[in-house]
Tab-separated table of C-alpha atoms in Angstrom:
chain	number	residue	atom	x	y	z
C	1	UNK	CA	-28.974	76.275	56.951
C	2	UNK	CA	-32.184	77.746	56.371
C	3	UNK	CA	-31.592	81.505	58.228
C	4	UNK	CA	-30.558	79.493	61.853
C	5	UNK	CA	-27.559	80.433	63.337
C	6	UNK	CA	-26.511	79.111	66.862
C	7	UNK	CA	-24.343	80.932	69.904
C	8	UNK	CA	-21.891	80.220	71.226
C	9	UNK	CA	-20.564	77.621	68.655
C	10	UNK	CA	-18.493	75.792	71.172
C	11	UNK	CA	-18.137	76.399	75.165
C	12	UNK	CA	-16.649	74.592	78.123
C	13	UNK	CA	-17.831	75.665	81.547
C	14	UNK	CA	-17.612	74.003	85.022
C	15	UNK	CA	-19.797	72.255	86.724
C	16	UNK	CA	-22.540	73.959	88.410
C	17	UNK	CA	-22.088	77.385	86.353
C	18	UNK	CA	-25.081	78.600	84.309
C	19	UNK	CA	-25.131	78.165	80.583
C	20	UNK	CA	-27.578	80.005	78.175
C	21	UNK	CA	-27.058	79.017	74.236
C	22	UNK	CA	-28.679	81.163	71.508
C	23	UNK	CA	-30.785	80.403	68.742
C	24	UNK	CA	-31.664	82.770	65.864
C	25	UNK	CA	-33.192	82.593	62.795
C	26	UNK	CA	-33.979	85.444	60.086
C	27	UNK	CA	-37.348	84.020	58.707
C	28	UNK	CA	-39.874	84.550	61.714
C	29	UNK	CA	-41.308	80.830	61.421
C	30	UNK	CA	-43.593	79.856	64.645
C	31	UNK	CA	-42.031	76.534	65.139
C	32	UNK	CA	-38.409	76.112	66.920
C	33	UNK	CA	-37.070	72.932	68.682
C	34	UNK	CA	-33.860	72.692	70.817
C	35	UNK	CA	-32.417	68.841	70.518
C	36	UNK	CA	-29.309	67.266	71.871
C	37	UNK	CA	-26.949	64.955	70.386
C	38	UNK	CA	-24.887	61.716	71.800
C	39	UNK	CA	-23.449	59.341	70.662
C	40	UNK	CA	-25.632	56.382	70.550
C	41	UNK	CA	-28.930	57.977	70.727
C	42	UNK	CA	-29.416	59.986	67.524
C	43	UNK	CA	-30.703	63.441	68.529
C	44	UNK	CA	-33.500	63.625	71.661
C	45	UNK	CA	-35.710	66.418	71.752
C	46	UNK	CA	-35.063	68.392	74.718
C	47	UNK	CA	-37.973	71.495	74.268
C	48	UNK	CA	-39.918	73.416	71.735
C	49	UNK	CA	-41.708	76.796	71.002
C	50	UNK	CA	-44.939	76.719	69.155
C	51	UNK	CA	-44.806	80.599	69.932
C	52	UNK	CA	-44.020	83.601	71.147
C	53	UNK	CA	-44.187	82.684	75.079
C	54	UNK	CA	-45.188	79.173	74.162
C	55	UNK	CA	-43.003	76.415	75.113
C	56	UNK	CA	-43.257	72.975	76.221
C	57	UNK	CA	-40.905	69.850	77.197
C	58	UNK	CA	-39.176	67.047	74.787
C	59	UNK	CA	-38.174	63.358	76.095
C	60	UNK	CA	-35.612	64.866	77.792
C	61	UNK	CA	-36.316	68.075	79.254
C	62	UNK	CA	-34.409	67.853	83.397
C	63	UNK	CA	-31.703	70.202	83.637
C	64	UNK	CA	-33.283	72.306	81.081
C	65	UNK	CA	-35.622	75.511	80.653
C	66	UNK	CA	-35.862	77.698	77.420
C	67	UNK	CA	-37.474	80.957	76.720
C	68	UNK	CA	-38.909	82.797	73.975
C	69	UNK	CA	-39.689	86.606	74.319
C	70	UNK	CA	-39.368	87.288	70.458
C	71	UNK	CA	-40.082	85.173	67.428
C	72	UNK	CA	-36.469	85.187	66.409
C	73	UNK	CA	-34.903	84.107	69.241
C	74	UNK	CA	-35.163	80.719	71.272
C	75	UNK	CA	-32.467	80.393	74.098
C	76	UNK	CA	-31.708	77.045	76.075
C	77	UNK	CA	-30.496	77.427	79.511
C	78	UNK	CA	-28.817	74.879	81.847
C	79	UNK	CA	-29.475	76.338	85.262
C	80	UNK	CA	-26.485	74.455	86.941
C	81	UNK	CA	-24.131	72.460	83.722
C	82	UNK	CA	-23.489	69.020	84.908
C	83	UNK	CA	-21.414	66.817	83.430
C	84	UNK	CA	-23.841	64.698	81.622
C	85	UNK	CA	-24.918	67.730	79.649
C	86	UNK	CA	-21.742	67.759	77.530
C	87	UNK	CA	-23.379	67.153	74.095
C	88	UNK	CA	-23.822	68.826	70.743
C	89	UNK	CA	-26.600	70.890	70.624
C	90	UNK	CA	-29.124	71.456	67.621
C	91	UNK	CA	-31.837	74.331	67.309
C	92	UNK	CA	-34.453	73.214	64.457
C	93	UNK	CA	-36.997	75.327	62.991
C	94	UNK	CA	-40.068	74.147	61.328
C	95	UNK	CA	-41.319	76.708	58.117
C	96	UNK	CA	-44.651	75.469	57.833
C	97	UNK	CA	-47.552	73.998	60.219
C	98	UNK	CA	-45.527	71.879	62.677
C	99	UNK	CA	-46.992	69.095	61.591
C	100	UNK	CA	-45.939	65.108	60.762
C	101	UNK	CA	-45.628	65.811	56.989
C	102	UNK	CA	-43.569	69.118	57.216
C	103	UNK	CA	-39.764	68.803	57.204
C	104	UNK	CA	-37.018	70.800	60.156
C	105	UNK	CA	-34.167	72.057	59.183
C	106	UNK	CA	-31.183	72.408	61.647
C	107	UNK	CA	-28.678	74.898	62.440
C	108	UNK	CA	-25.141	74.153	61.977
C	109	UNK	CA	-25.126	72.948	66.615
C	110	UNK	CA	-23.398	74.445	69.455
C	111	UNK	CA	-20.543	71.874	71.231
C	112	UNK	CA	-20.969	72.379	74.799
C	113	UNK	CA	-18.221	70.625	77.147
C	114	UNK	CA	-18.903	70.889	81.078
C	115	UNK	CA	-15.501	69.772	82.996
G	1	UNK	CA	-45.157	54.480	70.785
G	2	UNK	CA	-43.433	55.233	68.127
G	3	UNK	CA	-39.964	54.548	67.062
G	4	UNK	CA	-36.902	53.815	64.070
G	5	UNK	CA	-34.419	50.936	64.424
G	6	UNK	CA	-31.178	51.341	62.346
G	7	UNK	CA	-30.144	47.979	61.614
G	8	UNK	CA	-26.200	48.467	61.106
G	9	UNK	CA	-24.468	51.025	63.442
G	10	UNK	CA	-21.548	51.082	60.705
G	11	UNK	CA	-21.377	50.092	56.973
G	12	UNK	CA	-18.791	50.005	54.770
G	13	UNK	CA	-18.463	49.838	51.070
G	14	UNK	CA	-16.318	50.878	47.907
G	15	UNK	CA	-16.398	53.669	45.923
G	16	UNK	CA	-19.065	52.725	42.612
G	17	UNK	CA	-20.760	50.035	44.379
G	18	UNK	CA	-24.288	50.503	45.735
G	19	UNK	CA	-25.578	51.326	49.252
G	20	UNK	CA	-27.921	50.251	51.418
G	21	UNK	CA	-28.863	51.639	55.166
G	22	UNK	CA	-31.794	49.482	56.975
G	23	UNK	CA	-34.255	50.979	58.668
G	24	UNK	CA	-37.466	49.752	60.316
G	25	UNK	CA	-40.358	51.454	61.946
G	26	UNK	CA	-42.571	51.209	64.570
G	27	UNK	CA	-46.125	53.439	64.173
G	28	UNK	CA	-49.353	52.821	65.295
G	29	UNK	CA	-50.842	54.997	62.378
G	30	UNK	CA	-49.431	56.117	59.054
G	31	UNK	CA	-45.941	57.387	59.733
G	32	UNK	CA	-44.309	60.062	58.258
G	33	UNK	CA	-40.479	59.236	57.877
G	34	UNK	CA	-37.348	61.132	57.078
G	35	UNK	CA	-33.768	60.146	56.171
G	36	UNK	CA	-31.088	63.297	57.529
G	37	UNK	CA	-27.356	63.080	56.648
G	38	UNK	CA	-24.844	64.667	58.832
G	39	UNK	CA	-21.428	65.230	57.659
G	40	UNK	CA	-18.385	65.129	59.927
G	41	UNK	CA	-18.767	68.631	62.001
G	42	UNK	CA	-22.296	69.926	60.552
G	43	UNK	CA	-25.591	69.868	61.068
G	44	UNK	CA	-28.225	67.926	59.460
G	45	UNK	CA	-29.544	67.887	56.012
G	46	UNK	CA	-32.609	66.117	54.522
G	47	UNK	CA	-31.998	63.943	52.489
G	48	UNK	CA	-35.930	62.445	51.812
G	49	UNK	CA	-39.104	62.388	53.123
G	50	UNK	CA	-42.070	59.773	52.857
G	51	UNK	CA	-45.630	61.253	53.652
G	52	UNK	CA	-48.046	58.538	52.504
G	53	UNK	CA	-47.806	59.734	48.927
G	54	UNK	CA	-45.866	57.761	46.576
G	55	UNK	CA	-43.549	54.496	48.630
G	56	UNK	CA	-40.848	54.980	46.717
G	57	UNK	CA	-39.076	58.142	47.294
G	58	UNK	CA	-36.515	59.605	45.589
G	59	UNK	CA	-33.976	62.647	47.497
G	60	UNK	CA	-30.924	64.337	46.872
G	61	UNK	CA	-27.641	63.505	45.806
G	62	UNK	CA	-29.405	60.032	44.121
G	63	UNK	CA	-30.459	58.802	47.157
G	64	UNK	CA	-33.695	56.861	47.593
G	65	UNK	CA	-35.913	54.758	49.682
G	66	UNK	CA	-38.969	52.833	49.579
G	67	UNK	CA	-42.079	52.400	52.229
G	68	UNK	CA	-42.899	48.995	52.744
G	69	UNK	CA	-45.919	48.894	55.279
G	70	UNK	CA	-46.140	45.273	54.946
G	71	UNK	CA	-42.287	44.718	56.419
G	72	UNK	CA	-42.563	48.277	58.642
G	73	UNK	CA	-39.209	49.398	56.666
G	74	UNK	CA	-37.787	52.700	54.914
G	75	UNK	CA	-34.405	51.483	53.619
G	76	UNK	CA	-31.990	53.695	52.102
G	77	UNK	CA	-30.216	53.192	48.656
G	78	UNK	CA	-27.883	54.110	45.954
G	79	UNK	CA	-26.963	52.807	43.060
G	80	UNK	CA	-23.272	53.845	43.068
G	81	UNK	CA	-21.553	55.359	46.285
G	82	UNK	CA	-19.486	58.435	45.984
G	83	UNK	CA	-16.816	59.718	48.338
G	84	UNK	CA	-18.807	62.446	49.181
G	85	UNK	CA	-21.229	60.280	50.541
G	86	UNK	CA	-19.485	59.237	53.580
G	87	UNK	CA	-21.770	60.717	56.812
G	88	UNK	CA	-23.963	59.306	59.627
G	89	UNK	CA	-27.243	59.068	58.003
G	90	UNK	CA	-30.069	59.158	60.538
G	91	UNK	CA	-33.932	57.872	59.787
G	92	UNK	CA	-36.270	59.461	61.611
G	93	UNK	CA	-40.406	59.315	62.006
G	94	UNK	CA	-42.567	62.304	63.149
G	95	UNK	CA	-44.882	61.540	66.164
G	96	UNK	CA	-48.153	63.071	66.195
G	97	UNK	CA	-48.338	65.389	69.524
G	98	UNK	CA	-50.581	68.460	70.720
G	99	UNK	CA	-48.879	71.465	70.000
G	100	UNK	CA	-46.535	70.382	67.056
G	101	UNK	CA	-45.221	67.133	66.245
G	102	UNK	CA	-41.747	65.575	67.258
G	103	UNK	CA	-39.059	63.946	65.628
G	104	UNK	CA	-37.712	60.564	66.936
G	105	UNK	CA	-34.191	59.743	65.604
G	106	UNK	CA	-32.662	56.509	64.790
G	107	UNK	CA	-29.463	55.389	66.362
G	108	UNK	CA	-27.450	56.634	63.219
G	109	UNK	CA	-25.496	54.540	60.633
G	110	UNK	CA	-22.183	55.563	59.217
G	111	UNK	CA	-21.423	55.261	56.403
G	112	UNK	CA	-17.979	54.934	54.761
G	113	UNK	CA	-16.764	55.075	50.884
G	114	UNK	CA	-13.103	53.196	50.473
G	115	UNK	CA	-11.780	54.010	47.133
């Protein structure tokens, strides 16, 4: 699991409550992704840290903000859960230059059910 | 734009007999391409990775697959299938992009091993 671990590792809210899921990892690596899962569309990138206080927006980033205030941590908030945020949720870190030949490795996902 | 195309949704096939999972690309430069498994509950492993270096790539678990530019594929084989082998596999190509570049999954095959 390559030092990730992911909080909560399953929730169900309502609708319209706010939602903040954690993810840490022990190895202090610049790169960190957040990505969804469905089924039928394979994971989608939802946003990513390139840094401390660096962040920037996947495919599908609505509904979404993240912040970074320390390497180690990158958190994933849903301002207002709607039901079309029910998913799996992944946190990825990249070890080496974030680049096209470098692999991620995934934490083990937090299952996130908004009635 | 970049993007994967997982031929079969589902495959099927007995325990001993080889595998195959069908994957196609679409890359408007030299891709890099992955193949993840996921098994039932976990996160995501790698299983290979092609980065222009040799086409035929061998992974884990005697898994391989070979980069054919000329028919834009990165199919996934075995020899002989083992229980443990039933997962979703995933293939997946990294798209170039400013800050760090991005994963785009495939659709996801699963696989399953009758005895």
């Amino acid at each position: 699991d390559a030092g990730i671990t992911q909080s909560p590792r399953h929730k169900v809210t309502e609708t319209g409550t706010p939602v903040t899921l954690r993810c840490h990892q022990t190895e202090n690596h610049r790169y960190m992704y957040w990505y969804r899962q469905d089924p039928g569309h394979g994971l989608r990138l939802i946003h990513y840290s390139y840094g401390v206080k660096d962040t920037d927006k996947g495919e599908v980033s609505d509904g979404y903000s993240v912040s970074r205030s320390k390497t180690e941590d990158f958190l994933l908030t849903l301002e207002s859960a709607t039901s079309s945020q029910t998913s799996v949720y992944f946190c990825a870190i990249n070890p080496t230059s974030g680049r096209a030949r470098d692999t991620q490795y995934f934490g083990p996902g937090t299952r996130l059910t908004v009635l | 734009a970049q993007s994967v195309t997982q031929l079969d949704s589902h495959v099927s096939v007995s325990e001993g007999t080889p595998v195959l999972l069908r994957c196609n690309y679409s890359s408007s430069y030299s891709p890099s391409l992955f193949w993840y498994v996921q098994h039932p509950n976990k996160g995501l492993q790698l299983l290979l990775k092609y980065t222009s270096a040799a086409t035929l790539v061998k992974g884990i678990n005697g898994f391989e697959a070979e980069f054919k530019k000329s028919e834009t594929s990165f199919h996934l084989t075995k020899p002989s299938a083992h229980m443990s082998d039933a997962a979703e596999y995933f293939c997946v190509v990294s798209v170039i992009s400013r800050n760090t570049d991005k994963l785009i999954f495939g659709t996801g095959t699963r696989l399953q091993v009758f005895p």
